[in-house]
Amino acid sequence: MGNNAKMISQRKLLGVAGLGWMFDALDVGMLSFIIVALKQDWNLTSEQVGWIGSINSIGMAVGAVFFGAMADRVGRKNVFIITLLLFSIASGLSAAVSTLSLFLILRFLIGMGLGGELPVASTLVSESVEASKRGRVVVLLESFWAVGWILAALISYFIIPAYGWRVALLLSAVPALYALYLRLKLPDSPKYTELEKKQRPSVISNMKSVWKKEYSRQTLVLWILWFCVVFSYYGMFLWLPSVMVLKGFSMIQSFEYVLIMTLAQLPGYFSAAWLIEKMGRKFVLITYLIGTAVSAFFFGSAEGLALLIVSGMFLSFFNLGAWGALYAYTPEQYPTSVRGTGAGLAAGIGRIGGVLGPLLVGYLVAADTPISSIFTIFTIAILVGAVAVAFGKETKNTVLT
């Protein structure tokens, strides 16, 4: 009976955490489509469009570091609630603005909530699941991201052309409040509850301790890996509908094709979830990153529609599978006392890549750089990430301390 109750609570945790994750993905996914509509509505330049994606990532970088450190001080659950509240309110307000500057300020706040939530959610779930299932459960948590992206593509395809981007934004903000209500009833992680009884180190000492001799190698591996993955993901995926338009398709066609590509994210997650406990974290990360790099190269150089869609589907499949493994791998590198800080700092460094990726694409598009050259840059970055993983330590079946 105790085991059964444990299974139910794990499912509940996965469901509640996953719902928040889904709404986060819904927002990020819709932003890539809203950017196309905003560019037309507000007559934005490619550089200004690049800044919309980048300011989101600046917020995510600040949120990941700040809220990751906070999670080691005030608990995973409390930070989990604060971040979703911040994200929901700012997202709802952004539907009402009429200037780019106000939109950018709110995108920063949305980014803070989003950036803080993701590493804290994966840390909470990691600490609440036994070692033999932990990797699979965290990858399944990440699969809610694909559900959010699919919903974003559907809402963007059916809602934005008919009712406008403001209605689409409101649709993403309102249900997040329901996830917030569910989250209030969630217990904190058992590992953190044990830690609460002990003397907790300060935020500054935690930040320093991730570079102690026993953690320095994994910290370096994680920072390089996160930077490369986030740089390429936001550079490629935030621009995906825009790239389709640049390749000569209409806004409606581009939304339709990106929706098809997005559907490939779910099998990417599920295959990674199946492999991660059988083959290990490093195998999944390296394999799926190489798959991402090859797909990115073919997507960037594709001329015909068939190759564009097939390579786009493989890009979605491998890239999101790698993301799932990344979120499973990261919290396992540190003990409970610094886990939130370590995961948050790695994600924060990654978000710097998320700032540079969309900006770089904006400026390169404005300079008439071929799409194939832009995607070659991302191909190289992803391969650098795969090489970094080879130097990391395997954490399959590791019992968290």
mmCIF file of C-alpha atoms in Angstrom:
data_model
loop_
_atom_site.group_PDB
_atom_site.id
_atom_site.type_symbol
_atom_site.label_atom_id
_atom_site.label_comp_id
_atom_site.label_asym_id
_atom_site.label_seq_id
_atom_site.Cartn_x
_atom_site.Cartn_y
_atom_site.Cartn_z
ATOM 1 C CA MET A 1 0.000 0.000 0.000
ATOM 2 C CA GLY A 2 2.823 2.365 0.932
ATOM 3 C CA ASN A 3 4.467 1.627 -2.419
ATOM 4 C CA ASN A 4 1.206 2.265 -4.260
ATOM 5 C CA ALA A 5 0.713 5.609 -2.479
ATOM 6 C CA LYS A 6 4.298 6.506 -3.386
ATOM 7 C CA MET A 7 3.596 5.754 -7.072
ATOM 8 C CA ILE A 8 0.446 7.918 -7.007
ATOM 9 C CA SER A 9 2.303 10.827 -5.383
ATOM 10 C CA GLN A 10 5.103 10.522 -7.972
ATOM 11 C CA ARG A 11 2.537 10.621 -10.765
ATOM 12 C CA LYS A 12 0.850 13.626 -9.135
ATOM 13 C CA LEU A 13 4.222 15.388 -8.819
ATOM 14 C CA LEU A 14 5.028 14.644 -12.466
ATOM 15 C CA GLY A 15 1.579 15.887 -13.532
ATOM 16 C CA VAL A 16 1.680 19.130 -11.517
ATOM 17 C CA ALA A 17 5.297 19.936 -12.407
ATOM 18 C CA GLY A 18 4.625 18.925 -16.011
ATOM 19 C CA LEU A 19 1.622 21.257 -16.314
ATOM 20 C CA GLY A 20 3.777 24.238 -15.344
ATOM 21 C CA TRP A 21 6.432 23.045 -17.801
ATOM 22 C CA MET A 22 3.771 22.770 -20.528
ATOM 23 C CA PHE A 23 2.570 26.362 -20.016
ATOM 24 C CA ASP A 24 6.173 27.585 -20.088
ATOM 25 C CA ALA A 25 6.699 25.817 -23.431
ATOM 26 C CA LEU A 26 3.374 27.155 -24.693
ATOM 27 C CA ASP A 27 4.645 30.673 -24.058
ATOM 28 C CA VAL A 28 8.110 30.168 -25.595
ATOM 29 C CA GLY A 29 6.635 28.280 -28.545
ATOM 30 C CA MET A 30 3.995 30.932 -29.212
ATOM 31 C CA LEU A 31 6.609 33.679 -28.995
ATOM 32 C CA SER A 32 8.261 32.285 -32.143
ATOM 33 C CA PHE A 33 4.923 32.621 -33.981
ATOM 34 C CA ILE A 34 3.956 35.942 -32.323
ATOM 35 C CA ILE A 35 7.284 37.413 -33.492
ATOM 36 C CA VAL A 36 6.165 36.870 -37.117
ATOM 37 C CA ALA A 37 2.835 38.644 -36.429
ATOM 38 C CA LEU A 38 4.491 41.450 -34.387
ATOM 39 C CA LYS A 39 6.988 42.106 -37.166
ATOM 40 C CA GLN A 40 4.072 42.813 -39.509
ATOM 41 C CA ASP A 41 1.907 44.710 -36.952
ATOM 42 C CA TRP A 42 4.627 46.954 -35.549
ATOM 43 C CA ASN A 43 6.885 47.095 -38.655
ATOM 44 C CA LEU A 44 9.861 45.724 -36.720
ATOM 45 C CA THR A 45 13.348 45.295 -38.162
ATOM 46 C CA SER A 46 15.177 41.925 -38.020
ATOM 47 C CA GLU A 47 17.421 43.341 -35.263
ATOM 48 C CA GLN A 48 14.389 44.336 -33.152
ATOM 49 C CA VAL A 49 12.879 40.871 -33.661
ATOM 50 C CA GLY A 50 16.187 39.364 -32.477
ATOM 51 C CA TRP A 51 15.978 41.470 -29.302
ATOM 52 C CA ILE A 52 12.518 40.071 -28.417
ATOM 53 C CA GLY A 53 13.972 36.541 -28.235
ATOM 54 C CA SER A 54 17.117 37.709 -26.498
ATOM 55 C CA ILE A 55 15.477 39.801 -23.750
ATOM 56 C CA ASN A 56 13.464 36.689 -22.890
ATOM 57 C CA SER A 57 16.728 34.784 -22.451
ATOM 58 C CA ILE A 58 18.335 37.580 -20.406
ATOM 59 C CA GLY A 59 15.385 37.248 -18.015
ATOM 60 C CA MET A 60 15.818 33.466 -18.018
ATOM 61 C CA ALA A 61 19.524 33.797 -17.168
ATOM 62 C CA VAL A 62 18.789 36.116 -14.225
ATOM 63 C CA GLY A 63 15.863 33.930 -13.093
ATOM 64 C CA ALA A 64 17.825 30.667 -13.298
ATOM 65 C CA VAL A 65 20.709 31.966 -11.149
ATOM 66 C CA PHE A 66 18.549 33.936 -8.658
ATOM 67 C CA PHE A 67 15.752 31.392 -8.165
ATOM 68 C CA GLY A 68 18.135 28.414 -8.326
ATOM 69 C CA ALA A 69 20.055 29.872 -5.357
ATOM 70 C CA MET A 70 16.762 30.754 -3.627
ATOM 71 C CA ALA A 71 15.610 27.122 -3.934
ATOM 72 C CA ASP A 72 18.519 26.048 -1.697
ATOM 73 C CA ARG A 73 17.482 28.662 0.891
ATOM 74 C CA VAL A 74 13.660 28.696 0.980
ATOM 75 C CA GLY A 75 12.754 25.344 -0.605
ATOM 76 C CA ARG A 76 11.959 23.946 -4.031
ATOM 77 C CA LYS A 77 8.165 24.204 -3.647
ATOM 78 C CA ASN A 78 8.110 27.911 -2.624
ATOM 79 C CA VAL A 79 10.279 28.928 -5.583
ATOM 80 C CA PHE A 80 8.161 26.717 -7.828
ATOM 81 C CA ILE A 81 5.058 28.751 -6.842
ATOM 82 C CA ILE A 82 6.711 32.204 -7.051
ATOM 83 C CA THR A 83 8.157 31.594 -10.533
ATOM 84 C CA LEU A 84 4.852 30.423 -12.042
ATOM 85 C CA LEU A 85 3.000 33.397 -10.503
ATOM 86 C CA LEU A 86 5.531 35.850 -11.960
ATOM 87 C CA PHE A 87 5.358 34.156 -15.357
ATOM 88 C CA SER A 88 1.501 34.069 -15.473
ATOM 89 C CA ILE A 89 0.939 37.721 -14.487
ATOM 90 C CA ALA A 90 3.606 39.107 -16.845
ATOM 91 C CA SER A 91 2.335 36.930 -19.699
ATOM 92 C CA GLY A 92 -1.241 38.152 -19.245
ATOM 93 C CA LEU A 93 -0.147 41.802 -19.081
ATOM 94 C CA SER A 94 1.949 41.477 -22.254
ATOM 95 C CA ALA A 95 -1.281 40.877 -24.218
ATOM 96 C CA ALA A 96 -2.348 44.464 -23.434
ATOM 97 C CA VAL A 97 0.785 46.447 -24.423
ATOM 98 C CA SER A 98 1.115 48.542 -27.562
ATOM 99 C CA THR A 99 4.817 49.482 -27.555
ATOM 100 C CA LEU A 100 7.920 47.374 -28.128
ATOM 101 C CA SER A 101 9.690 48.754 -25.003
ATOM 102 C CA LEU A 102 6.845 47.679 -22.654
ATOM 103 C CA PHE A 103 6.617 44.316 -24.407
ATOM 104 C CA LEU A 104 10.374 43.814 -23.854
ATOM 105 C CA ILE A 105 10.118 44.662 -20.106
ATOM 106 C CA LEU A 106 7.344 42.090 -19.654
ATOM 107 C CA ARG A 107 9.254 39.525 -21.729
ATOM 108 C CA PHE A 108 12.158 39.991 -19.282
ATOM 109 C CA LEU A 109 9.857 39.230 -16.309
ATOM 110 C CA ILE A 110 8.287 36.238 -18.125
ATOM 111 C CA GLY A 111 11.824 35.006 -18.810
ATOM 112 C CA MET A 112 12.754 35.354 -15.114
ATOM 113 C CA GLY A 113 9.815 33.196 -14.063
ATOM 114 C CA LEU A 114 10.459 30.655 -16.794
ATOM 115 C CA GLY A 115 14.230 30.528 -16.250
ATOM 116 C CA GLY A 116 13.783 30.063 -12.503
ATOM 117 C CA GLU A 117 11.124 27.406 -12.777
ATOM 118 C CA LEU A 118 12.775 24.913 -15.132
ATOM 119 C CA PRO A 119 15.942 23.979 -13.138
ATOM 120 C CA VAL A 120 13.988 24.078 -9.851
ATOM 121 C CA ALA A 121 11.255 21.785 -11.247
ATOM 122 C CA SER A 122 13.796 19.226 -12.478
ATOM 123 C CA THR A 123 15.613 19.424 -9.099
ATOM 124 C CA LEU A 124 12.360 18.852 -7.157
ATOM 125 C CA VAL A 125 11.372 15.876 -9.315
ATOM 126 C CA SER A 126 14.947 14.433 -9.217
ATOM 127 C CA GLU A 127 14.963 14.546 -5.424
ATOM 128 C CA SER A 128 11.538 12.887 -5.139
ATOM 129 C CA VAL A 129 12.126 9.800 -7.337
ATOM 130 C CA GLU A 130 14.318 6.739 -6.672
ATOM 131 C CA ALA A 131 17.609 6.372 -8.574
ATOM 132 C CA SER A 132 16.469 3.554 -10.921
ATOM 133 C CA LYS A 133 13.581 5.626 -12.367
ATOM 134 C CA ARG A 134 14.875 9.177 -11.913
ATOM 135 C CA GLY A 135 16.304 9.765 -15.389
ATOM 136 C CA ARG A 136 13.189 8.407 -17.113
ATOM 137 C CA VAL A 137 10.821 10.474 -14.940
ATOM 138 C CA VAL A 138 12.770 13.725 -15.506
ATOM 139 C CA VAL A 139 12.819 13.126 -19.285
ATOM 140 C CA LEU A 140 9.048 12.485 -19.135
ATOM 141 C CA LEU A 141 8.714 15.782 -17.226
ATOM 142 C CA GLU A 142 10.576 17.446 -20.093
ATOM 143 C CA SER A 143 8.177 15.819 -22.597
ATOM 144 C CA PHE A 144 5.473 18.212 -21.352
ATOM 145 C CA TRP A 145 7.556 20.844 -23.147
ATOM 146 C CA ALA A 146 6.702 19.177 -26.465
ATOM 147 C CA VAL A 147 2.982 19.160 -25.553
ATOM 148 C CA GLY A 148 3.247 22.905 -24.862
ATOM 149 C CA TRP A 149 4.979 23.514 -28.197
ATOM 150 C CA ILE A 150 2.348 21.501 -30.078
ATOM 151 C CA LEU A 151 -0.401 23.527 -28.351
ATOM 152 C CA ALA A 152 1.514 26.711 -29.241
ATOM 153 C CA ALA A 153 1.672 25.691 -32.901
ATOM 154 C CA LEU A 154 -2.071 24.820 -32.915
ATOM 155 C CA ILE A 155 -3.107 28.071 -31.179
ATOM 156 C CA SER A 156 -0.844 30.089 -33.476
ATOM 157 C CA TYR A 157 -2.171 28.371 -36.592
ATOM 158 C CA PHE A 158 -5.857 28.746 -35.705
ATOM 159 C CA ILE A 159 -5.961 31.812 -33.417
ATOM 160 C CA ILE A 160 -3.305 34.352 -34.526
ATOM 161 C CA PRO A 161 -4.466 34.734 -38.174
ATOM 162 C CA ALA A 162 -8.160 34.969 -37.119
ATOM 163 C CA TYR A 163 -8.082 36.776 -33.751
ATOM 164 C CA GLY A 164 -4.587 38.249 -33.407
ATOM 165 C CA TRP A 165 -1.573 37.622 -31.173
ATOM 166 C CA ARG A 166 -3.087 39.324 -28.073
ATOM 167 C CA VAL A 167 -5.816 36.670 -27.754
ATOM 168 C CA ALA A 168 -3.175 33.954 -28.192
ATOM 169 C CA LEU A 169 -1.118 35.413 -25.308
ATOM 170 C CA LEU A 170 -4.144 35.548 -23.003
ATOM 171 C CA LEU A 171 -4.904 31.908 -23.789
ATOM 172 C CA SER A 172 -1.425 30.950 -22.545
ATOM 173 C CA ALA A 173 -1.612 32.977 -19.308
ATOM 174 C CA VAL A 174 -5.017 31.988 -17.891
ATOM 175 C CA PRO A 175 -4.544 28.177 -17.596
ATOM 176 C CA ALA A 176 -1.173 28.690 -15.879
ATOM 177 C CA LEU A 177 -3.103 29.991 -12.855
ATOM 178 C CA TYR A 178 -4.772 26.563 -12.570
ATOM 179 C CA ALA A 179 -1.331 24.923 -12.429
ATOM 180 C CA LEU A 180 -0.472 27.420 -9.682
ATOM 181 C CA TYR A 181 -3.518 26.299 -7.656
ATOM 182 C CA LEU A 182 -2.469 22.627 -7.991
ATOM 183 C CA ARG A 183 1.081 23.463 -6.981
ATOM 184 C CA LEU A 184 0.045 24.966 -3.630
ATOM 185 C CA LYS A 185 -0.927 21.455 -2.441
ATOM 186 C CA LEU A 186 2.394 19.912 -3.425
ATOM 187 C CA PRO A 187 4.843 18.721 -0.701
ATOM 188 C CA ASP A 188 8.468 19.882 -0.861
ATOM 189 C CA SER A 189 11.204 17.456 -1.873
ATOM 190 C CA PRO A 190 12.113 14.926 0.877
ATOM 191 C CA LYS A 191 15.826 15.677 0.344
ATOM 192 C CA TYR A 192 15.251 19.401 0.947
ATOM 193 C CA THR A 193 13.088 18.661 4.012
ATOM 194 C CA GLU A 194 16.065 16.747 5.489
ATOM 195 C CA LEU A 195 18.397 19.636 4.601
ATOM 196 C CA GLU A 196 16.106 22.146 6.376
ATOM 197 C CA LYS A 197 16.930 20.527 9.708
ATOM 198 C CA LYS A 198 20.641 21.245 9.199
ATOM 199 C CA GLN A 199 22.625 24.470 9.011
ATOM 200 C CA ARG A 200 22.273 25.748 5.445
ATOM 201 C CA PRO A 201 25.176 27.570 3.769
ATOM 202 C CA SER A 202 24.695 31.094 2.374
ATOM 203 C CA VAL A 203 23.895 31.815 -1.276
ATOM 204 C CA ILE A 204 27.419 33.194 -1.908
ATOM 205 C CA SER A 205 29.180 30.184 -0.363
ATOM 206 C CA ASN A 206 26.948 27.876 -2.421
ATOM 207 C CA MET A 207 27.902 29.711 -5.606
ATOM 208 C CA LYS A 208 31.582 29.369 -4.723
ATOM 209 C CA SER A 209 31.248 25.706 -3.769
ATOM 210 C CA VAL A 210 30.208 24.568 -7.281
ATOM 211 C CA TRP A 211 33.840 25.320 -8.232
ATOM 212 C CA LYS A 212 35.316 23.252 -5.378
ATOM 213 C CA LYS A 213 37.757 20.591 -6.545
ATOM 214 C CA GLU A 214 35.207 17.747 -6.258
ATOM 215 C CA TYR A 215 32.650 19.547 -8.473
ATOM 216 C CA SER A 216 34.787 21.713 -10.775
ATOM 217 C CA ARG A 217 34.966 19.230 -13.675
ATOM 218 C CA GLN A 218 31.215 18.637 -13.816
ATOM 219 C CA THR A 219 30.548 22.379 -13.422
ATOM 220 C CA LEU A 220 32.776 23.169 -16.428
ATOM 221 C CA VAL A 221 31.176 20.371 -18.512
ATOM 222 C CA LEU A 222 27.662 21.570 -17.610
ATOM 223 C CA TRP A 223 28.396 25.242 -18.361
ATOM 224 C CA ILE A 224 29.829 24.443 -21.834
ATOM 225 C CA LEU A 225 27.016 21.962 -22.549
ATOM 226 C CA TRP A 226 24.231 24.323 -21.429
ATOM 227 C CA PHE A 227 25.686 27.260 -23.373
ATOM 228 C CA CYS A 228 25.948 25.256 -26.626
ATOM 229 C CA VAL A 229 22.490 23.643 -26.333
ATOM 230 C CA VAL A 230 20.617 26.841 -25.406
ATOM 231 C CA PHE A 231 22.505 29.007 -27.927
ATOM 232 C CA SER A 232 21.567 26.681 -30.770
ATOM 233 C CA TYR A 233 18.023 25.893 -29.581
ATOM 234 C CA TYR A 234 16.856 29.500 -29.226
ATOM 235 C CA GLY A 235 18.777 30.605 -32.293
ATOM 236 C CA MET A 236 17.094 27.920 -34.396
ATOM 237 C CA PHE A 237 13.648 27.377 -32.873
ATOM 238 C CA LEU A 238 12.646 30.987 -32.120
ATOM 239 C CA TRP A 239 13.419 31.780 -35.764
ATOM 240 C CA LEU A 240 11.853 28.617 -37.231
ATOM 241 C CA PRO A 241 8.593 30.189 -38.544
ATOM 242 C CA SER A 242 10.547 33.292 -39.670
ATOM 243 C CA VAL A 243 13.094 31.110 -41.515
ATOM 244 C CA MET A 244 10.218 29.398 -43.334
ATOM 245 C CA VAL A 245 8.919 32.839 -44.390
ATOM 246 C CA LEU A 246 12.452 33.796 -45.529
ATOM 247 C CA LYS A 247 12.537 30.600 -47.604
ATOM 248 C CA GLY A 248 9.489 31.875 -49.496
ATOM 249 C CA PHE A 249 6.474 30.447 -47.636
ATOM 250 C CA SER A 250 3.523 32.535 -46.396
ATOM 251 C CA MET A 251 2.931 33.121 -42.652
ATOM 252 C CA ILE A 252 0.065 30.566 -42.607
ATOM 253 C CA GLN A 253 2.149 27.964 -44.515
ATOM 254 C CA SER A 254 5.118 28.477 -42.193
ATOM 255 C CA PHE A 255 2.894 27.925 -39.107
ATOM 256 C CA GLU A 256 1.515 24.739 -40.706
ATOM 257 C CA TYR A 257 4.954 23.284 -41.531
ATOM 258 C CA VAL A 258 6.397 24.161 -38.107
ATOM 259 C CA LEU A 259 3.409 22.391 -36.486
ATOM 260 C CA ILE A 260 4.303 19.225 -38.481
ATOM 261 C CA MET A 261 7.957 19.500 -37.376
ATOM 262 C CA THR A 262 6.934 20.084 -33.759
ATOM 263 C CA LEU A 263 4.999 16.794 -33.591
ATOM 264 C CA ALA A 264 8.359 14.967 -33.866
ATOM 265 C CA GLN A 265 9.369 16.332 -30.438
ATOM 266 C CA LEU A 266 7.241 13.804 -28.522
ATOM 267 C CA PRO A 267 8.839 10.621 -29.946
ATOM 268 C CA GLY A 268 12.201 12.355 -29.364
ATOM 269 C CA TYR A 269 11.433 12.633 -25.643
ATOM 270 C CA PHE A 270 9.914 9.171 -25.299
ATOM 271 C CA SER A 271 12.846 7.454 -27.035
ATOM 272 C CA ALA A 272 15.300 9.393 -24.816
ATOM 273 C CA ALA A 273 13.268 8.431 -21.704
ATOM 274 C CA TRP A 274 13.461 4.755 -22.714
ATOM 275 C CA LEU A 275 17.191 4.842 -23.516
ATOM 276 C CA ILE A 276 18.402 6.951 -20.577
ATOM 277 C CA GLU A 277 18.098 4.179 -17.948
ATOM 278 C CA LYS A 278 19.318 1.470 -20.351
ATOM 279 C CA MET A 279 22.300 3.206 -21.996
ATOM 280 C CA GLY A 280 23.064 6.017 -19.560
ATOM 281 C CA ARG A 281 22.944 9.828 -19.590
ATOM 282 C CA LYS A 282 26.138 10.411 -21.581
ATOM 283 C CA PHE A 283 25.180 8.010 -24.379
ATOM 284 C CA VAL A 284 21.788 9.694 -24.870
ATOM 285 C CA LEU A 285 23.238 13.215 -24.726
ATOM 286 C CA ILE A 286 26.084 12.546 -27.191
ATOM 287 C CA THR A 287 23.905 10.531 -29.633
ATOM 288 C CA TYR A 288 21.040 13.029 -29.662
ATOM 289 C CA LEU A 289 23.349 16.054 -29.912
ATOM 290 C CA ILE A 290 25.121 14.563 -32.947
ATOM 291 C CA GLY A 291 21.680 13.833 -34.448
ATOM 292 C CA THR A 292 20.705 17.481 -33.810
ATOM 293 C CA ALA A 293 23.882 18.784 -35.459
ATOM 294 C CA VAL A 294 23.381 16.696 -38.629
ATOM 295 C CA SER A 295 19.678 17.684 -38.838
ATOM 296 C CA ALA A 296 20.511 21.396 -38.352
ATOM 297 C CA PHE A 297 23.019 21.261 -41.203
ATOM 298 C CA PHE A 298 20.501 19.687 -43.612
ATOM 299 C CA PHE A 299 17.680 22.005 -42.503
ATOM 300 C CA GLY A 300 19.794 25.104 -43.118
ATOM 301 C CA SER A 301 20.889 23.975 -46.593
ATOM 302 C CA ALA A 302 17.532 22.431 -47.687
ATOM 303 C CA GLU A 303 16.081 23.848 -50.900
ATOM 304 C CA GLY A 304 13.021 21.636 -51.485
ATOM 305 C CA LEU A 305 10.007 21.408 -49.182
ATOM 306 C CA ALA A 306 10.357 17.639 -48.559
ATOM 307 C CA LEU A 307 13.958 17.885 -47.253
ATOM 308 C CA LEU A 308 13.022 20.983 -45.242
ATOM 309 C CA ILE A 309 10.188 19.204 -43.405
ATOM 310 C CA VAL A 310 12.036 15.887 -42.926
ATOM 311 C CA SER A 311 15.215 17.568 -41.605
ATOM 312 C CA GLY A 312 13.027 19.871 -39.452
ATOM 313 C CA MET A 313 11.301 16.834 -37.941
ATOM 314 C CA PHE A 314 14.649 15.160 -37.183
ATOM 315 C CA LEU A 315 15.878 18.453 -35.716
ATOM 316 C CA SER A 316 12.870 18.496 -33.348
ATOM 317 C CA PHE A 317 13.237 14.778 -32.525
ATOM 318 C CA PHE A 318 16.933 14.852 -31.587
ATOM 319 C CA ASN A 319 17.119 18.339 -30.069
ATOM 320 C CA LEU A 320 14.258 17.847 -27.633
ATOM 321 C CA GLY A 321 15.447 14.345 -26.709
ATOM 322 C CA ALA A 322 18.815 15.914 -25.820
ATOM 323 C CA TRP A 323 17.031 18.562 -23.706
ATOM 324 C CA GLY A 324 15.285 15.818 -21.723
ATOM 325 C CA ALA A 325 18.606 14.107 -20.991
ATOM 326 C CA LEU A 326 20.190 17.462 -20.073
ATOM 327 C CA TYR A 327 17.568 18.143 -17.389
ATOM 328 C CA ALA A 328 17.961 14.603 -16.019
ATOM 329 C CA TYR A 329 21.781 14.851 -15.992
ATOM 330 C CA THR A 330 22.236 18.322 -14.448
ATOM 331 C CA PRO A 331 20.789 17.945 -10.892
ATOM 332 C CA GLU A 332 22.596 14.614 -10.472
ATOM 333 C CA GLN A 333 25.989 16.362 -10.513
ATOM 334 C CA TYR A 334 25.636 17.989 -7.068
ATOM 335 C CA PRO A 335 24.615 17.144 -3.457
ATOM 336 C CA THR A 336 21.295 18.457 -2.058
ATOM 337 C CA SER A 337 22.845 21.474 -0.288
ATOM 338 C CA VAL A 338 24.027 23.041 -3.583
ATOM 339 C CA ARG A 339 21.838 21.246 -6.149
ATOM 340 C CA GLY A 340 19.480 24.172 -6.831
ATOM 341 C CA THR A 341 22.408 26.606 -7.079
ATOM 342 C CA GLY A 342 24.474 24.309 -9.334
ATOM 343 C CA ALA A 343 21.566 23.579 -11.695
ATOM 344 C CA GLY A 344 20.501 27.246 -11.695
ATOM 345 C CA LEU A 345 24.006 28.542 -12.481
ATOM 346 C CA ALA A 346 24.432 26.046 -15.346
ATOM 347 C CA ALA A 347 21.028 27.048 -16.758
ATOM 348 C CA GLY A 348 21.920 30.736 -16.287
ATOM 349 C CA ILE A 349 25.149 30.339 -18.288
ATOM 350 C CA GLY A 350 23.085 28.519 -20.904
ATOM 351 C CA ARG A 351 20.654 31.423 -21.105
ATOM 352 C CA ILE A 352 23.529 33.726 -22.106
ATOM 353 C CA GLY A 353 23.697 31.495 -25.183
ATOM 354 C CA GLY A 354 19.941 32.002 -25.512
ATOM 355 C CA VAL A 355 20.537 35.770 -25.611
ATOM 356 C CA LEU A 356 23.247 35.542 -28.266
ATOM 357 C CA GLY A 357 21.542 32.956 -30.539
ATOM 358 C CA PRO A 358 18.418 34.934 -31.613
ATOM 359 C CA LEU A 359 20.409 38.220 -31.733
ATOM 360 C CA LEU A 360 23.039 36.656 -33.960
ATOM 361 C CA VAL A 361 20.378 35.343 -36.362
ATOM 362 C CA GLY A 362 18.679 38.781 -36.444
ATOM 363 C CA TYR A 363 21.881 40.583 -37.380
ATOM 364 C CA LEU A 364 23.021 37.907 -39.852
ATOM 365 C CA VAL A 365 19.592 37.907 -41.596
ATOM 366 C CA ALA A 366 19.756 41.725 -41.797
ATOM 367 C CA ALA A 367 23.211 41.369 -43.401
ATOM 368 C CA ASP A 368 21.760 38.950 -46.027
ATOM 369 C CA THR A 369 23.812 36.013 -44.717
ATOM 370 C CA PRO A 370 22.579 32.712 -46.264
ATOM 371 C CA ILE A 371 20.416 30.573 -43.946
ATOM 372 C CA SER A 372 22.766 27.633 -44.641
ATOM 373 C CA SER A 373 25.722 29.590 -43.175
ATOM 374 C CA ILE A 374 23.697 30.576 -40.090
ATOM 375 C CA PHE A 375 22.691 26.961 -39.410
ATOM 376 C CA THR A 376 26.290 25.781 -39.905
ATOM 377 C CA ILE A 377 27.235 27.946 -36.890
ATOM 378 C CA PHE A 378 24.619 26.108 -34.808
ATOM 379 C CA THR A 379 25.815 22.717 -36.124
ATOM 380 C CA ILE A 380 29.352 23.460 -34.867
ATOM 381 C CA ALA A 381 28.085 24.731 -31.477
ATOM 382 C CA ILE A 382 26.065 21.529 -30.888
ATOM 383 C CA LEU A 383 29.078 19.345 -31.740
ATOM 384 C CA VAL A 384 31.183 21.294 -29.195
ATOM 385 C CA GLY A 385 28.504 20.444 -26.587
ATOM 386 C CA ALA A 386 28.684 16.744 -27.528
ATOM 387 C CA VAL A 387 32.489 16.765 -27.081
ATOM 388 C CA ALA A 388 32.105 18.401 -23.627
ATOM 389 C CA VAL A 389 29.749 15.594 -22.478
ATOM 390 C CA ALA A 390 32.439 13.018 -23.304
ATOM 391 C CA PHE A 391 34.531 14.515 -20.446
ATOM 392 C CA GLY A 392 31.635 14.482 -17.941
ATOM 393 C CA LYS A 393 30.852 11.753 -15.422
ATOM 394 C CA GLU A 394 28.092 9.170 -15.887
ATOM 395 C CA THR A 395 25.353 9.422 -13.221
ATOM 396 C CA LYS A 396 23.069 6.511 -14.195
ATOM 397 C CA ASN A 397 21.642 4.849 -11.022
ATOM 398 C CA THR A 398 23.487 7.333 -8.771
ATOM 399 C CA VAL A 399 21.823 7.701 -5.364
ATOM 400 C CA LEU A 400 21.468 11.431 -4.586
ATOM 401 C CA THR A 401 23.148 12.625 -1.368
#
